[in-house]
XYZ file of N, CA, C and O in Angstrom:
288
model
N 98.664 92.328 101.358
C 97.451 91.978 102.027
C 97.361 90.456 102.079
O 97.709 89.762 101.135
N 96.896 89.955 103.200
C 96.734 88.516 103.371
C 95.358 88.084 102.862
O 94.357 88.716 103.159
N 95.349 87.021 102.078
C 94.114 86.462 101.538
C 94.021 85.011 101.978
O 94.980 84.250 101.816
N 92.879 84.642 102.558
C 92.636 83.254 102.941
C 91.495 82.733 102.077
O 90.453 83.372 101.976
N 91.720 81.579 101.472
C 90.716 80.973 100.605
C 90.324 79.631 101.191
O 91.159 78.736 101.336
N 89.065 79.512 101.540
C 88.529 78.240 102.009
C 88.046 77.440 100.814
O 87.308 77.952 99.978
N 88.491 76.200 100.719
C 88.117 75.333 99.602
C 87.246 74.203 100.146
O 87.573 73.586 101.161
N 86.146 73.940 99.455
C 85.233 72.878 99.868
C 85.963 71.541 99.931
O 86.776 71.232 99.066
N 85.684 70.755 100.953
C 86.228 69.414 101.155
C 87.744 69.405 101.339
O 88.381 68.383 101.127
N 88.323 70.546 101.729
C 89.752 70.622 102.033
C 89.891 70.983 103.507
O 89.178 71.847 104.009
N 90.801 70.322 104.189
C 90.950 70.544 105.628
C 91.625 71.872 105.940
O 91.363 72.471 106.975
N 92.504 72.314 105.060
C 93.242 73.553 105.306
C 92.818 74.614 104.313
O 92.467 74.321 103.183
N 92.915 75.867 104.749
C 92.658 76.971 103.838
C 93.955 77.380 103.157
O 95.046 77.126 103.673
N 93.840 78.000 101.997
C 94.996 78.523 101.289
C 95.243 79.937 101.786
O 94.315 80.729 101.883
N 96.492 80.252 102.111
C 96.842 81.572 102.615
C 97.956 82.132 101.750
O 98.960 81.457 101.504
N 97.766 83.372 101.266
C 98.827 84.003 100.494
C 98.845 85.491 100.754
O 97.831 86.084 101.123
N 100.013 86.094 100.580
C 100.175 87.542 100.681
C 100.272 88.086 99.270
O 101.049 87.592 98.454
N 99.475 89.105 98.990
C 99.437 89.665 97.651
C 99.492 91.181 97.701
O 99.168 91.788 98.715
N 99.903 91.775 96.590
C 99.933 93.230 96.470
C 98.624 93.766 95.903
O 98.461 94.973 95.772
N 97.698 92.892 95.544
C 96.420 93.302 94.967
C 95.562 94.015 96.002
O 95.682 93.780 97.203
N 94.662 94.851 95.518
C 93.719 95.541 96.400
C 92.508 94.644 96.638
O 92.238 93.740 95.837
N 91.764 94.881 97.703
C 90.542 94.098 97.939
C 89.556 94.191 96.774
O 88.928 93.207 96.402
N 89.451 95.363 96.174
C 88.543 95.544 95.047
C 88.965 94.692 93.853
O 88.130 94.111 93.163
N 90.270 94.612 93.609
C 90.791 93.803 92.509
C 90.500 92.323 92.736
O 90.088 91.610 91.820
N 90.679 91.860 93.951
C 90.428 90.455 94.268
C 88.942 90.139 94.145
O 88.557 89.100 93.596
N 88.092 91.043 94.619
C 86.650 90.834 94.494
C 86.224 90.786 93.028
O 85.372 89.982 92.653
N 86.821 91.628 92.201
C 86.526 91.626 90.770
C 86.950 90.303 90.130
O 86.204 89.716 89.335
N 88.146 89.823 90.484
C 88.623 88.542 89.940
C 87.721 87.393 90.365
O 87.444 86.491 89.579
N 87.244 87.425 91.615
C 86.346 86.384 92.096
C 85.025 86.425 91.335
O 84.512 85.383 90.917
N 84.476 87.609 91.140
C 83.210 87.743 90.406
C 83.352 87.250 88.973
O 82.473 86.552 88.450
N 84.466 87.570 88.330
C 84.716 87.106 86.958
C 84.849 85.589 86.915
O 84.358 84.941 85.999
N 85.516 85.024 87.910
C 85.695 83.571 87.956
C 84.361 82.862 88.146
O 84.095 81.844 87.509
N 83.518 83.413 89.006
C 82.216 82.801 89.249
C 81.279 82.969 88.049
O 80.456 82.101 87.781
N 81.417 84.074 87.331
C 80.529 84.357 86.200
C 80.916 83.631 84.922
O 80.049 83.264 84.139
N 82.213 83.406 84.712
C 82.560 82.868 83.415
C 83.779 81.983 83.325
O 83.698 80.856 82.883
N 84.920 82.476 83.759
C 86.170 81.762 83.491
C 86.282 80.442 84.235
O 86.936 79.518 83.771
N 85.663 80.350 85.413
C 85.668 79.097 86.153
C 86.832 78.887 87.100
O 86.803 77.979 87.911
N 87.874 79.730 87.008
C 89.009 79.599 87.930
C 89.404 80.969 88.466
O 89.327 81.976 87.775
N 89.814 80.983 89.724
C 90.332 82.191 90.358
C 91.847 82.090 90.361
O 92.409 81.123 90.877
N 92.508 83.077 89.785
C 93.972 83.132 89.744
C 94.447 84.332 90.544
O 94.049 85.449 90.268
N 95.310 84.072 91.527
C 95.899 85.136 92.329
C 97.404 84.916 92.410
O 97.861 83.782 92.574
N 98.162 85.998 92.312
C 99.622 85.931 92.431
C 100.023 86.486 93.784
O 99.459 87.473 94.253
N 101.008 85.832 94.417
C 101.486 86.327 95.710
C 102.707 87.213 95.525
O 103.175 87.419 94.403
N 103.219 87.758 96.619
C 104.337 88.696 96.555
C 105.644 88.026 96.146
O 106.589 88.702 95.756
N 105.712 86.711 96.211
C 106.920 85.978 95.822
C 106.885 85.529 94.369
O 107.779 84.843 93.905
N 105.815 85.886 93.655
C 105.712 85.541 92.244
C 105.009 84.233 91.955
O 104.890 83.838 90.802
N 104.545 83.538 92.982
C 103.822 82.284 92.777
C 102.373 82.589 92.433
O 101.838 83.621 92.820
N 101.730 81.682 91.712
C 100.336 81.842 91.328
C 99.506 80.715 91.930
O 99.901 79.559 91.888
N 98.361 81.078 92.497
C 97.416 80.115 93.048
C 96.210 80.094 92.115
O 95.675 81.146 91.772
N 95.817 78.902 91.700
C 94.671 78.730 90.817
C 93.678 77.819 91.528
O 94.016 76.706 91.901
N 92.447 78.307 91.723
C 91.422 77.560 92.443
C 90.163 77.504 91.582
O 89.729 78.535 91.067
N 89.560 76.312 91.417
C 88.281 76.240 90.704
C 87.224 77.061 91.447
O 87.031 76.893 92.651
N 86.558 77.956 90.740
C 85.613 78.885 91.369
C 84.469 78.162 92.075
O 84.026 78.588 93.137
N 83.994 77.053 91.529
C 82.852 76.359 92.135
C 83.229 75.655 93.441
O 82.355 75.252 94.194
N 84.521 75.530 93.741
C 84.972 74.878 94.972
C 85.323 75.863 96.077
O 85.691 75.467 97.176
N 85.205 77.170 95.814
C 85.534 78.173 96.825
C 84.399 78.260 97.837
O 83.251 78.516 97.478
N 84.719 78.013 99.099
C 83.734 78.095 100.174
C 83.664 79.522 100.717
O 82.592 80.032 100.998
N 84.826 80.172 100.882
C 84.867 81.556 101.347
C 86.190 82.184 100.970
O 87.160 81.500 100.642
N 86.211 83.498 100.999
C 87.409 84.277 100.724
C 87.510 85.331 101.817
O 86.585 86.114 102.010
N 88.605 85.317 102.567
C 88.803 86.283 103.650
C 89.922 87.229 103.260
O 91.038 86.801 102.984
N 89.606 88.511 103.241
C 90.585 89.524 102.880
C 91.039 90.230 104.141
O 90.236 90.838 104.844
N 92.335 90.152 104.425
C 92.879 90.783 105.619
C 93.577 92.079 105.281
O 93.911 92.355 104.134
N 93.783 92.882 106.289
C 94.480 94.140 106.083
C 95.981 93.905 106.126
O 96.453 92.971 106.772
N 96.729 94.749 105.431
C 98.183 94.598 105.496
C 98.665 94.907 106.898
O 98.188 95.843 107.535
N 99.548 94.099 107.382
C 100.049 94.317 108.739
C 101.455 93.796 108.862
O 101.881 92.920 108.138
N 102.170 94.378 109.783
C 103.530 93.916 110.028
C 103.516 92.946 111.200
O 102.640 92.992 112.047
N 104.503 92.106 111.239
C 104.601 91.144 112.330
C 104.988 91.857 113.612
O 105.909 92.667 113.634
N 104.285 91.539 114.676
C 104.599 92.145 115.965
C 105.655 91.312 116.676
O 105.569 90.089 116.695
N 106.630 91.972 117.236
C 107.697 91.288 117.951
C 107.717 91.825 119.375
O 107.669 93.027 119.599
N 107.777 90.924 120.333
C 107.855 91.350 121.725
C 106.494 91.444 122.377
O 105.489 90.984 121.851
N 106.474 92.070 123.532
C 105.260 92.207 124.309
C 104.760 93.635 124.248
O 105.494 94.574 124.020
N 103.463 93.785 124.511
C 102.892 95.134 124.543
C 102.792 95.588 125.952
O 102.570 94.951 126.861
């Protein structure tokens, strides 16, 4: 699933593909906002993204999709 994270005062959003479910990501975001202070997400390549929770402007959860090739 594709996740886009908008960060305050940053020109670009962070984009990563993860195997996590939307519910899992929402739970991690709620925990980060309530206590831990950072949102940690791992992508499918094994990299980890760490974002300060107070700097998150928005979180967009996309559906899993394959790349389209050619014309319809």
